[in-house]
Short mmCIF file of N, CA and C in Angstrom, two decimals:
data_model
loop_
_atom_site.label_atom_id
_atom_site.label_comp_id
_atom_site.label_asym_id
_atom_site.label_seq_id
_atom_site.Cartn_x
_atom_site.Cartn_y
_atom_site.Cartn_z
N MET A 1 16.07 36.83 -22.29
CA MET A 1 15.71 38.14 -21.78
C MET A 1 14.19 38.21 -21.67
N GLN A 2 13.71 38.77 -20.61
CA GLN A 2 12.27 38.82 -20.40
C GLN A 2 11.63 39.90 -21.26
N ASN A 3 10.35 39.76 -21.46
CA ASN A 3 9.62 40.67 -22.33
C ASN A 3 9.64 42.10 -21.81
N GLY A 4 9.51 42.30 -20.50
CA GLY A 4 9.50 43.64 -19.93
C GLY A 4 10.83 44.35 -20.10
N ALA A 5 11.94 43.63 -19.88
CA ALA A 5 13.26 44.24 -20.03
C ALA A 5 13.52 44.59 -21.49
N LEU A 6 13.06 43.74 -22.39
CA LEU A 6 13.24 44.02 -23.81
C LEU A 6 12.44 45.24 -24.24
N ASP A 7 11.24 45.40 -23.70
CA ASP A 7 10.43 46.58 -24.01
C ASP A 7 11.12 47.85 -23.54
N VAL A 8 11.75 47.81 -22.37
CA VAL A 8 12.46 48.99 -21.86
C VAL A 8 13.62 49.35 -22.77
N ILE A 9 14.36 48.34 -23.23
CA ILE A 9 15.49 48.59 -24.13
C ILE A 9 14.98 49.16 -25.45
N LEU A 10 13.89 48.62 -25.97
CA LEU A 10 13.33 49.14 -27.22
C LEU A 10 12.87 50.58 -27.07
N GLN A 11 12.26 50.91 -25.95
CA GLN A 11 11.82 52.28 -25.72
C GLN A 11 13.01 53.23 -25.65
N GLN A 12 14.10 52.79 -25.02
CA GLN A 12 15.28 53.65 -24.93
C GLN A 12 15.88 53.89 -26.31
N TRP A 13 15.94 52.85 -27.15
CA TRP A 13 16.47 53.03 -28.49
C TRP A 13 15.57 53.94 -29.32
N GLN A 14 14.26 53.81 -29.17
CA GLN A 14 13.35 54.69 -29.90
C GLN A 14 13.54 56.14 -29.46
N ARG A 15 13.76 56.34 -28.16
CA ARG A 15 13.99 57.69 -27.66
C ARG A 15 15.29 58.26 -28.22
N ILE A 16 16.34 57.43 -28.31
CA ILE A 16 17.62 57.89 -28.86
C ILE A 16 17.46 58.28 -30.32
N ILE A 17 16.74 57.46 -31.08
CA ILE A 17 16.55 57.76 -32.50
C ILE A 17 15.73 59.04 -32.68
N SER A 18 14.69 59.22 -31.85
CA SER A 18 13.91 60.46 -31.98
C SER A 18 14.74 61.67 -31.58
N LEU A 19 15.61 61.54 -30.58
CA LEU A 19 16.49 62.65 -30.21
C LEU A 19 17.46 62.98 -31.34
N LEU A 20 17.98 61.94 -32.00
CA LEU A 20 18.88 62.19 -33.13
C LEU A 20 18.14 62.85 -34.29
N HIS A 21 16.89 62.45 -34.53
CA HIS A 21 16.10 63.11 -35.57
C HIS A 21 15.92 64.59 -35.23
N ASN A 22 15.60 64.88 -33.97
CA ASN A 22 15.43 66.28 -33.56
C ASN A 22 16.73 67.05 -33.66
N TRP A 23 17.84 66.39 -33.35
CA TRP A 23 19.14 67.06 -33.43
C TRP A 23 19.48 67.39 -34.88
N PHE A 24 19.21 66.43 -35.79
CA PHE A 24 19.47 66.70 -37.19
C PHE A 24 18.58 67.82 -37.71
N ASP A 25 17.34 67.87 -37.25
CA ASP A 25 16.45 68.95 -37.66
C ASP A 25 16.96 70.30 -37.15
N GLY A 26 17.51 70.33 -35.94
CA GLY A 26 18.01 71.57 -35.36
C GLY A 26 19.31 72.03 -35.98
N CYS A 27 20.11 71.11 -36.52
CA CYS A 27 21.41 71.47 -37.10
C CYS A 27 21.30 71.90 -38.55
N GLY A 28 20.12 71.85 -39.10
CA GLY A 28 19.97 72.22 -40.50
C GLY A 28 20.13 71.03 -41.43
N ASP A 29 20.60 69.90 -40.93
CA ASP A 29 20.68 68.71 -41.75
C ASP A 29 19.29 68.13 -41.91
N THR A 30 19.16 67.22 -42.79
CA THR A 30 17.84 66.65 -43.06
C THR A 30 17.65 65.37 -42.27
N ALA A 31 16.40 64.99 -42.16
CA ALA A 31 16.09 63.74 -41.47
C ALA A 31 16.56 62.55 -42.28
N GLU A 32 16.79 62.76 -43.60
CA GLU A 32 17.30 61.66 -44.42
C GLU A 32 18.71 61.28 -44.00
N ASP A 33 19.48 62.27 -43.50
CA ASP A 33 20.81 61.95 -42.99
C ASP A 33 20.72 61.02 -41.78
N ALA A 34 19.73 61.28 -40.94
CA ALA A 34 19.54 60.39 -39.79
C ALA A 34 19.09 59.02 -40.25
N ASP A 35 18.26 58.97 -41.31
CA ASP A 35 17.84 57.67 -41.83
C ASP A 35 19.00 56.93 -42.47
N ARG A 36 19.95 57.69 -43.03
CA ARG A 36 21.13 57.05 -43.60
C ARG A 36 21.98 56.44 -42.49
N LEU A 37 22.10 57.16 -41.36
CA LEU A 37 22.87 56.63 -40.24
C LEU A 37 22.15 55.48 -39.55
N PHE A 38 20.83 55.61 -39.44
CA PHE A 38 20.02 54.59 -38.78
C PHE A 38 19.00 54.08 -39.80
N PRO A 39 19.33 53.00 -40.49
CA PRO A 39 18.46 52.55 -41.58
C PRO A 39 17.08 52.16 -41.10
N LYS A 40 16.17 52.03 -42.09
CA LYS A 40 14.77 51.71 -41.79
C LYS A 40 14.64 50.34 -41.14
N CYS A 41 15.55 49.42 -41.44
CA CYS A 41 15.44 48.09 -40.83
C CYS A 41 15.60 48.20 -39.32
N LEU A 42 16.44 49.14 -38.86
CA LEU A 42 16.58 49.34 -37.42
C LEU A 42 15.31 49.93 -36.84
N HIS A 43 14.68 50.87 -37.57
CA HIS A 43 13.42 51.44 -37.11
C HIS A 43 12.35 50.37 -37.00
N SER A 44 12.25 49.51 -38.01
CA SER A 44 11.22 48.48 -37.97
C SER A 44 11.52 47.45 -36.90
N THR A 45 12.79 47.16 -36.68
CA THR A 45 13.14 46.22 -35.62
C THR A 45 12.78 46.78 -34.26
N LEU A 46 13.03 48.08 -34.06
CA LEU A 46 12.76 48.68 -32.77
C LEU A 46 11.28 48.93 -32.55
N SER A 47 10.54 49.16 -33.63
CA SER A 47 9.13 49.47 -33.44
C SER A 47 8.30 48.23 -33.14
N LEU A 48 8.77 47.08 -33.56
CA LEU A 48 8.02 45.86 -33.26
C LEU A 48 8.31 45.43 -31.84
N SER A 49 7.29 45.07 -31.14
CA SER A 49 7.51 44.55 -29.80
C SER A 49 7.94 43.10 -29.91
N ALA A 50 8.72 42.68 -28.97
CA ALA A 50 9.22 41.31 -28.99
C ALA A 50 8.08 40.33 -28.75
N LYS A 51 8.05 39.31 -29.57
CA LYS A 51 7.02 38.30 -29.41
C LYS A 51 7.63 37.17 -28.58
N ALA A 52 7.31 37.17 -27.33
CA ALA A 52 7.85 36.17 -26.42
C ALA A 52 6.74 35.65 -25.54
N ILE A 53 6.95 34.50 -25.03
CA ILE A 53 5.98 33.91 -24.12
C ILE A 53 6.19 34.53 -22.75
N ALA A 54 5.11 35.01 -22.16
CA ALA A 54 5.22 35.61 -20.83
C ALA A 54 5.44 34.49 -19.82
N HIS A 55 6.64 34.40 -19.32
CA HIS A 55 6.99 33.33 -18.40
C HIS A 55 7.95 33.88 -17.36
N GLU A 56 7.65 33.70 -16.13
CA GLU A 56 8.54 34.13 -15.07
C GLU A 56 9.27 32.92 -14.53
N ILE A 57 10.57 33.05 -14.39
CA ILE A 57 11.37 31.94 -13.89
C ILE A 57 11.12 31.73 -12.41
N GLY A 58 11.06 32.81 -11.66
CA GLY A 58 10.97 32.70 -10.21
C GLY A 58 9.56 32.56 -9.68
N GLY A 59 8.54 32.58 -10.51
CA GLY A 59 7.18 32.44 -10.03
C GLY A 59 6.38 33.71 -10.19
N LEU A 60 5.11 33.61 -9.97
CA LEU A 60 4.20 34.74 -10.13
C LEU A 60 4.06 35.50 -8.83
N GLN A 61 3.47 36.70 -8.90
CA GLN A 61 3.25 37.49 -7.70
C GLN A 61 2.20 36.87 -6.80
N ASN A 62 1.29 36.11 -7.37
CA ASN A 62 0.25 35.52 -6.55
C ASN A 62 0.64 34.12 -6.08
N ASP A 63 1.90 33.87 -5.91
CA ASP A 63 2.39 32.60 -5.40
C ASP A 63 2.11 32.56 -3.90
N ALA A 64 1.13 31.77 -3.50
CA ALA A 64 0.69 31.75 -2.10
C ALA A 64 1.73 31.12 -1.19
N LEU A 65 2.55 30.21 -1.71
CA LEU A 65 3.57 29.59 -0.86
C LEU A 65 4.68 30.57 -0.52
N ARG A 66 5.00 31.45 -1.44
CA ARG A 66 6.11 32.37 -1.23
C ARG A 66 5.68 33.67 -0.59
N PHE A 67 4.49 34.22 -0.98
CA PHE A 67 4.07 35.53 -0.51
C PHE A 67 2.87 35.49 0.42
N GLY A 68 2.28 34.35 0.66
CA GLY A 68 1.11 34.27 1.52
C GLY A 68 -0.15 34.64 0.76
N LEU A 69 -1.28 34.55 1.45
CA LEU A 69 -2.56 34.88 0.83
C LEU A 69 -2.72 36.39 0.73
N GLN A 70 -3.31 36.83 -0.37
CA GLN A 70 -3.47 38.26 -0.60
C GLN A 70 -4.94 38.64 -0.47
N GLY A 71 -5.17 39.85 -0.03
CA GLY A 71 -6.52 40.38 0.05
C GLY A 71 -6.86 41.16 -1.20
N VAL A 72 -8.14 41.35 -1.44
CA VAL A 72 -8.60 42.06 -2.62
C VAL A 72 -8.95 43.50 -2.30
N LYS A 73 -9.02 43.84 -1.03
CA LYS A 73 -9.45 45.17 -0.62
C LYS A 73 -8.54 46.27 -1.18
N SER A 74 -7.24 46.02 -1.17
CA SER A 74 -6.31 47.05 -1.66
C SER A 74 -6.46 47.27 -3.16
N ASP A 75 -6.91 46.25 -3.90
CA ASP A 75 -7.13 46.42 -5.33
C ASP A 75 -8.41 47.19 -5.62
N ILE A 76 -9.40 47.06 -4.75
CA ILE A 76 -10.71 47.69 -4.99
C ILE A 76 -10.73 49.13 -4.50
N VAL A 77 -10.26 49.36 -3.28
CA VAL A 77 -10.34 50.67 -2.66
C VAL A 77 -9.24 51.57 -3.24
N GLY A 78 -9.63 52.74 -3.71
CA GLY A 78 -8.68 53.68 -4.27
C GLY A 78 -7.98 54.48 -3.18
N SER A 79 -7.11 55.36 -3.61
CA SER A 79 -6.39 56.18 -2.64
C SER A 79 -7.28 57.33 -2.17
N HIS A 80 -6.86 57.96 -1.12
CA HIS A 80 -7.60 59.08 -0.54
C HIS A 80 -7.48 60.29 -1.47
N PRO A 81 -8.53 61.12 -1.59
CA PRO A 81 -8.46 62.29 -2.49
C PRO A 81 -7.34 63.26 -2.13
N LEU A 82 -7.04 63.39 -0.85
CA LEU A 82 -5.94 64.29 -0.47
C LEU A 82 -4.59 63.76 -0.93
N GLU A 83 -4.48 62.44 -1.00
CA GLU A 83 -3.22 61.86 -1.46
C GLU A 83 -2.96 62.20 -2.92
N THR A 84 -3.99 62.14 -3.75
CA THR A 84 -3.81 62.49 -5.16
C THR A 84 -3.52 63.97 -5.33
N SER A 85 -4.18 64.82 -4.54
CA SER A 85 -3.90 66.26 -4.65
C SER A 85 -2.49 66.58 -4.15
N TYR A 86 -2.04 65.88 -3.11
CA TYR A 86 -0.68 66.07 -2.61
C TYR A 86 0.35 65.66 -3.66
N GLN A 87 0.10 64.54 -4.33
CA GLN A 87 1.03 64.08 -5.35
C GLN A 87 1.06 65.03 -6.55
N SER A 88 -0.09 65.54 -6.96
CA SER A 88 -0.11 66.47 -8.09
C SER A 88 0.57 67.79 -7.72
N ALA A 89 0.37 68.26 -6.49
CA ALA A 89 1.03 69.50 -6.05
C ALA A 89 2.54 69.31 -5.99
N ARG A 90 2.98 68.15 -5.53
CA ARG A 90 4.42 67.87 -5.47
C ARG A 90 5.01 67.80 -6.88
N LYS A 91 4.25 67.22 -7.82
CA LYS A 91 4.73 67.11 -9.19
C LYS A 91 4.86 68.49 -9.83
N THR A 92 3.86 69.35 -9.64
CA THR A 92 3.95 70.70 -10.21
C THR A 92 5.06 71.51 -9.56
N GLN A 93 5.31 71.28 -8.26
CA GLN A 93 6.39 71.97 -7.58
C GLN A 93 7.75 71.53 -8.15
N GLU A 94 7.90 70.23 -8.44
CA GLU A 94 9.15 69.75 -9.02
C GLU A 94 9.35 70.30 -10.43
N GLU A 95 8.27 70.37 -11.21
CA GLU A 95 8.38 70.93 -12.56
C GLU A 95 8.77 72.41 -12.51
N MET A 96 8.20 73.15 -11.57
CA MET A 96 8.53 74.57 -11.43
C MET A 96 10.00 74.73 -11.01
N LYS A 97 10.45 73.87 -10.12
CA LYS A 97 11.84 73.93 -9.68
C LYS A 97 12.79 73.64 -10.85
N LYS A 98 12.42 72.67 -11.70
CA LYS A 98 13.25 72.36 -12.87
C LYS A 98 13.28 73.54 -13.84
N ARG A 99 12.14 74.20 -14.03
CA ARG A 99 12.09 75.36 -14.92
C ARG A 99 12.97 76.49 -14.39
N ILE A 100 12.91 76.73 -13.09
CA ILE A 100 13.73 77.79 -12.49
C ILE A 100 15.21 77.46 -12.63
N LEU A 101 15.58 76.19 -12.38
CA LEU A 101 16.98 75.80 -12.52
C LEU A 101 17.44 75.91 -13.97
N ALA A 102 16.57 75.55 -14.92
CA ALA A 102 16.93 75.66 -16.33
C ALA A 102 17.12 77.11 -16.73
N ASP A 103 16.28 78.00 -16.22
CA ASP A 103 16.43 79.42 -16.54
C ASP A 103 17.67 80.02 -15.89
N THR A 104 18.02 79.53 -14.71
CA THR A 104 19.15 80.10 -13.98
C THR A 104 20.49 79.53 -14.46
N TYR A 105 20.59 78.19 -14.55
CA TYR A 105 21.87 77.55 -14.82
C TYR A 105 21.98 76.94 -16.21
N GLY A 106 20.95 77.00 -17.00
CA GLY A 106 20.99 76.40 -18.33
C GLY A 106 20.21 75.09 -18.36
N THR A 107 19.94 74.64 -19.57
CA THR A 107 19.08 73.46 -19.71
C THR A 107 19.78 72.16 -19.35
N ALA A 108 21.10 72.14 -19.32
CA ALA A 108 21.82 70.90 -19.01
C ALA A 108 21.75 70.56 -17.52
N PHE A 109 21.58 71.55 -16.68
CA PHE A 109 21.59 71.29 -15.23
C PHE A 109 20.42 70.42 -14.77
N PRO A 110 19.18 70.71 -15.19
CA PRO A 110 18.09 69.80 -14.79
C PRO A 110 18.25 68.39 -15.37
N LEU A 111 18.83 68.29 -16.57
CA LEU A 111 19.07 66.96 -17.14
C LEU A 111 20.09 66.19 -16.31
N LYS A 112 21.13 66.90 -15.85
CA LYS A 112 22.13 66.26 -15.00
C LYS A 112 21.50 65.81 -13.68
N MET A 113 20.62 66.64 -13.14
CA MET A 113 19.95 66.26 -11.90
C MET A 113 19.04 65.04 -12.11
N ASP A 114 18.38 64.95 -13.27
CA ASP A 114 17.56 63.78 -13.56
C ASP A 114 18.41 62.52 -13.67
N LEU A 115 19.57 62.65 -14.31
CA LEU A 115 20.47 61.49 -14.39
C LEU A 115 20.95 61.07 -13.01
N ASP A 116 21.31 62.04 -12.18
CA ASP A 116 21.73 61.72 -10.82
C ASP A 116 20.61 61.04 -10.05
N ARG A 117 19.39 61.53 -10.23
CA ARG A 117 18.24 60.92 -9.54
C ARG A 117 18.02 59.48 -9.99
N GLN A 118 18.16 59.23 -11.30
CA GLN A 118 17.99 57.87 -11.81
C GLN A 118 19.06 56.94 -11.25
N ILE A 119 20.30 57.42 -11.19
CA ILE A 119 21.38 56.59 -10.68
C ILE A 119 21.19 56.31 -9.20
N LEU A 120 20.85 57.33 -8.43
CA LEU A 120 20.69 57.14 -6.99
C LEU A 120 19.44 56.35 -6.63
N SER A 121 18.43 56.37 -7.47
CA SER A 121 17.23 55.59 -7.16
C SER A 121 17.40 54.12 -7.47
N ARG A 122 18.41 53.76 -8.24
CA ARG A 122 18.65 52.35 -8.55
C ARG A 122 19.53 51.66 -7.53
N PHE A 123 20.23 52.40 -6.70
CA PHE A 123 21.14 51.78 -5.75
C PHE A 123 20.35 51.13 -4.63
N HIS A 124 20.59 49.86 -4.43
CA HIS A 124 19.92 49.12 -3.37
C HIS A 124 20.92 48.18 -2.72
N ARG A 125 20.70 47.94 -1.47
CA ARG A 125 21.45 46.88 -0.81
C ARG A 125 20.85 45.55 -1.21
N PRO A 126 21.61 44.47 -1.05
CA PRO A 126 20.99 43.16 -1.25
C PRO A 126 19.87 42.95 -0.25
N ALA A 127 18.91 42.15 -0.64
CA ALA A 127 17.76 41.91 0.23
C ALA A 127 18.24 41.26 1.52
N GLY A 128 17.69 41.70 2.60
CA GLY A 128 18.08 41.16 3.89
C GLY A 128 17.42 41.91 5.01
N ALA A 129 18.04 41.86 6.16
CA ALA A 129 17.42 42.44 7.35
C ALA A 129 17.47 43.97 7.34
N ILE A 130 18.50 44.56 6.73
CA ILE A 130 18.65 46.01 6.75
C ILE A 130 18.27 46.57 5.39
N PRO A 131 17.17 47.32 5.30
CA PRO A 131 16.78 47.89 4.01
C PRO A 131 17.66 49.09 3.65
N SER A 132 17.71 49.41 2.37
CA SER A 132 18.48 50.57 1.92
C SER A 132 17.75 51.84 2.31
N SER A 133 18.48 52.79 2.86
CA SER A 133 17.85 54.04 3.30
C SER A 133 17.77 55.07 2.17
N MET A 134 18.44 54.82 1.05
CA MET A 134 18.45 55.74 -0.08
C MET A 134 18.88 57.14 0.35
N LEU A 135 19.95 57.21 1.11
CA LEU A 135 20.42 58.47 1.67
C LEU A 135 20.82 59.46 0.57
N GLY A 136 21.49 58.97 -0.48
CA GLY A 136 21.89 59.86 -1.57
C GLY A 136 20.70 60.48 -2.28
N LEU A 137 19.67 59.67 -2.52
CA LEU A 137 18.47 60.18 -3.18
C LEU A 137 17.74 61.18 -2.29
N GLU A 138 17.70 60.91 -0.99
CA GLU A 138 17.06 61.86 -0.07
C GLU A 138 17.83 63.17 -0.02
N ALA A 139 19.16 63.10 -0.08
CA ALA A 139 19.96 64.33 -0.07
C ALA A 139 19.75 65.12 -1.37
N LEU A 140 19.63 64.41 -2.49
CA LEU A 140 19.44 65.09 -3.77
C LEU A 140 18.07 65.75 -3.86
N THR A 141 17.04 65.08 -3.40
CA THR A 141 15.69 65.63 -3.50
C THR A 141 15.36 66.61 -2.39
N GLY A 142 16.17 66.65 -1.35
CA GLY A 142 15.91 67.56 -0.25
C GLY A 142 14.94 67.02 0.77
N SER A 143 14.63 65.74 0.71
CA SER A 143 13.68 65.16 1.66
C SER A 143 14.33 64.79 2.99
N LEU A 144 15.62 65.05 3.14
CA LEU A 144 16.26 64.82 4.44
C LEU A 144 15.74 65.80 5.48
N ASP A 145 15.37 66.99 5.04
CA ASP A 145 14.88 68.01 5.96
C ASP A 145 13.44 67.78 6.38
N ASP A 146 12.70 66.99 5.62
CA ASP A 146 11.30 66.72 5.95
C ASP A 146 11.21 65.57 6.95
N PHE A 147 10.41 65.77 7.97
CA PHE A 147 10.19 64.74 8.98
C PHE A 147 8.70 64.45 9.01
N GLY A 148 8.31 63.42 8.27
CA GLY A 148 6.89 63.08 8.16
C GLY A 148 6.52 61.94 9.08
N PHE A 149 5.23 61.59 9.03
CA PHE A 149 4.76 60.52 9.90
C PHE A 149 5.36 59.18 9.51
N GLU A 150 5.79 59.03 8.25
CA GLU A 150 6.38 57.75 7.84
C GLU A 150 7.75 57.53 8.47
N ASP A 151 8.33 58.58 9.05
CA ASP A 151 9.62 58.43 9.70
C ASP A 151 9.52 57.81 11.08
N TYR A 152 8.39 57.97 11.75
CA TYR A 152 8.28 57.39 13.09
C TYR A 152 7.10 56.44 13.24
N LEU A 153 6.20 56.40 12.28
CA LEU A 153 5.09 55.45 12.31
C LEU A 153 5.22 54.47 11.15
N ASN A 154 4.53 53.38 11.25
CA ASN A 154 4.42 52.41 10.18
C ASN A 154 5.77 51.81 9.80
N ASP A 155 6.58 51.49 10.77
CA ASP A 155 7.82 50.78 10.51
C ASP A 155 7.48 49.33 10.22
N PRO A 156 7.83 48.81 9.04
CA PRO A 156 7.41 47.45 8.71
C PRO A 156 8.00 46.39 9.64
N ARG A 157 9.12 46.68 10.28
CA ARG A 157 9.71 45.68 11.18
C ARG A 157 8.92 45.54 12.47
N GLU A 158 8.08 46.53 12.80
CA GLU A 158 7.29 46.47 14.02
C GLU A 158 5.90 45.91 13.80
N SER A 159 5.54 45.58 12.58
CA SER A 159 4.19 45.09 12.32
C SER A 159 4.09 43.60 12.65
N GLU A 160 2.87 43.15 12.90
CA GLU A 160 2.65 41.75 13.28
C GLU A 160 2.90 40.78 12.12
N PRO A 161 2.43 41.08 10.90
CA PRO A 161 2.63 40.09 9.84
C PRO A 161 4.00 40.16 9.18
N PHE A 162 4.98 40.75 9.85
CA PHE A 162 6.31 40.87 9.26
C PHE A 162 6.94 39.50 9.09
N ARG A 163 7.41 39.25 7.89
CA ARG A 163 8.15 38.03 7.59
C ARG A 163 9.52 38.43 7.10
N PRO A 164 10.56 37.78 7.54
CA PRO A 164 11.90 38.17 7.09
C PRO A 164 12.06 37.94 5.59
N ALA A 165 12.95 38.70 5.02
CA ALA A 165 13.16 38.64 3.57
C ALA A 165 13.88 37.36 3.18
N ASP A 166 13.51 36.84 2.03
CA ASP A 166 14.18 35.68 1.46
C ASP A 166 15.31 36.21 0.57
N MET A 167 16.55 35.96 0.95
CA MET A 167 17.70 36.50 0.25
C MET A 167 17.74 36.05 -1.21
N HIS A 168 17.42 34.79 -1.45
CA HIS A 168 17.48 34.27 -2.81
C HIS A 168 16.43 34.92 -3.71
N HIS A 169 15.21 35.04 -3.20
CA HIS A 169 14.16 35.66 -4.00
C HIS A 169 14.45 37.14 -4.22
N GLY A 170 15.00 37.81 -3.22
CA GLY A 170 15.34 39.22 -3.38
C GLY A 170 16.36 39.45 -4.48
N MET A 171 17.37 38.59 -4.55
CA MET A 171 18.37 38.73 -5.61
C MET A 171 17.78 38.36 -6.97
N GLU A 172 16.86 37.39 -7.01
CA GLU A 172 16.21 37.04 -8.27
C GLU A 172 15.40 38.22 -8.81
N VAL A 173 14.69 38.91 -7.92
CA VAL A 173 13.91 40.08 -8.34
C VAL A 173 14.84 41.19 -8.80
N ARG A 174 15.91 41.40 -8.08
CA ARG A 174 16.84 42.48 -8.41
C ARG A 174 17.52 42.24 -9.76
N LEU A 175 17.82 40.97 -10.07
CA LEU A 175 18.48 40.65 -11.33
C LEU A 175 17.50 40.46 -12.48
N GLY A 176 16.20 40.53 -12.18
CA GLY A 176 15.20 40.41 -13.22
C GLY A 176 14.82 38.99 -13.56
N LEU A 177 15.21 38.03 -12.74
CA LEU A 177 14.86 36.64 -13.00
C LEU A 177 13.48 36.29 -12.49
N SER A 178 12.98 37.06 -11.55
CA SER A 178 11.68 36.78 -10.95
C SER A 178 10.92 38.08 -10.80
N LYS A 179 9.62 37.96 -10.64
CA LYS A 179 8.80 39.15 -10.44
C LYS A 179 8.20 39.10 -9.06
N GLY A 180 7.75 40.24 -8.61
CA GLY A 180 7.15 40.32 -7.30
C GLY A 180 7.95 41.24 -6.41
N PRO A 181 7.47 41.46 -5.22
CA PRO A 181 8.22 42.32 -4.30
C PRO A 181 9.47 41.61 -3.80
N VAL A 182 10.46 42.41 -3.43
CA VAL A 182 11.71 41.84 -2.94
C VAL A 182 11.48 41.10 -1.64
N CYS A 183 10.67 41.67 -0.79
CA CYS A 183 10.38 41.07 0.51
C CYS A 183 8.89 40.73 0.56
N PRO A 184 8.53 39.55 1.06
CA PRO A 184 7.10 39.19 1.11
C PRO A 184 6.29 40.10 2.02
N SER A 185 6.90 40.82 2.92
CA SER A 185 6.16 41.71 3.81
C SER A 185 5.77 43.01 3.13
N PHE A 186 6.31 43.29 1.94
CA PHE A 186 6.02 44.53 1.24
C PHE A 186 4.78 44.43 0.38
N LEU A 187 4.00 43.37 0.50
CA LEU A 187 2.78 43.21 -0.31
C LEU A 187 1.72 44.19 0.07
#
């Protein structure tokens, strides 16, 4: 198992344990009851990060044979100031929408929507000529009604440096065996 995947699993277990501690505190039971159910050895095991050698089976992201030569300009130049303000405004709008839904339908409804969003954002087609449109996620977030410039401009299939996707590398990335973008044109 790779170091990154193990860190994600450890974070999820730590979150579960902290939720159980909070639940025991809310029920009037003591945190010692939670420690009895989840002994300290489990806490120490989860708190330590896995000591593993960072090694990718499928190669590195800067593999010039697989992904081509990369430029440094995108690493140096930051995003446009309007882009950051747009993202922060969208984030506050989503938080306000979650608060309104929690007040209207209860606190479980926004949690259910977050779970649905996580499930729908993970669904992908296998790498190939037809990319996944994420229709379910767009329907859930309401972005089907928005028609932005990204819908008719900047189609990656119409660009000059477009290279077709490597099916084997795409599946390696999807299964966690390799790192890097699924398609070399997405660099």
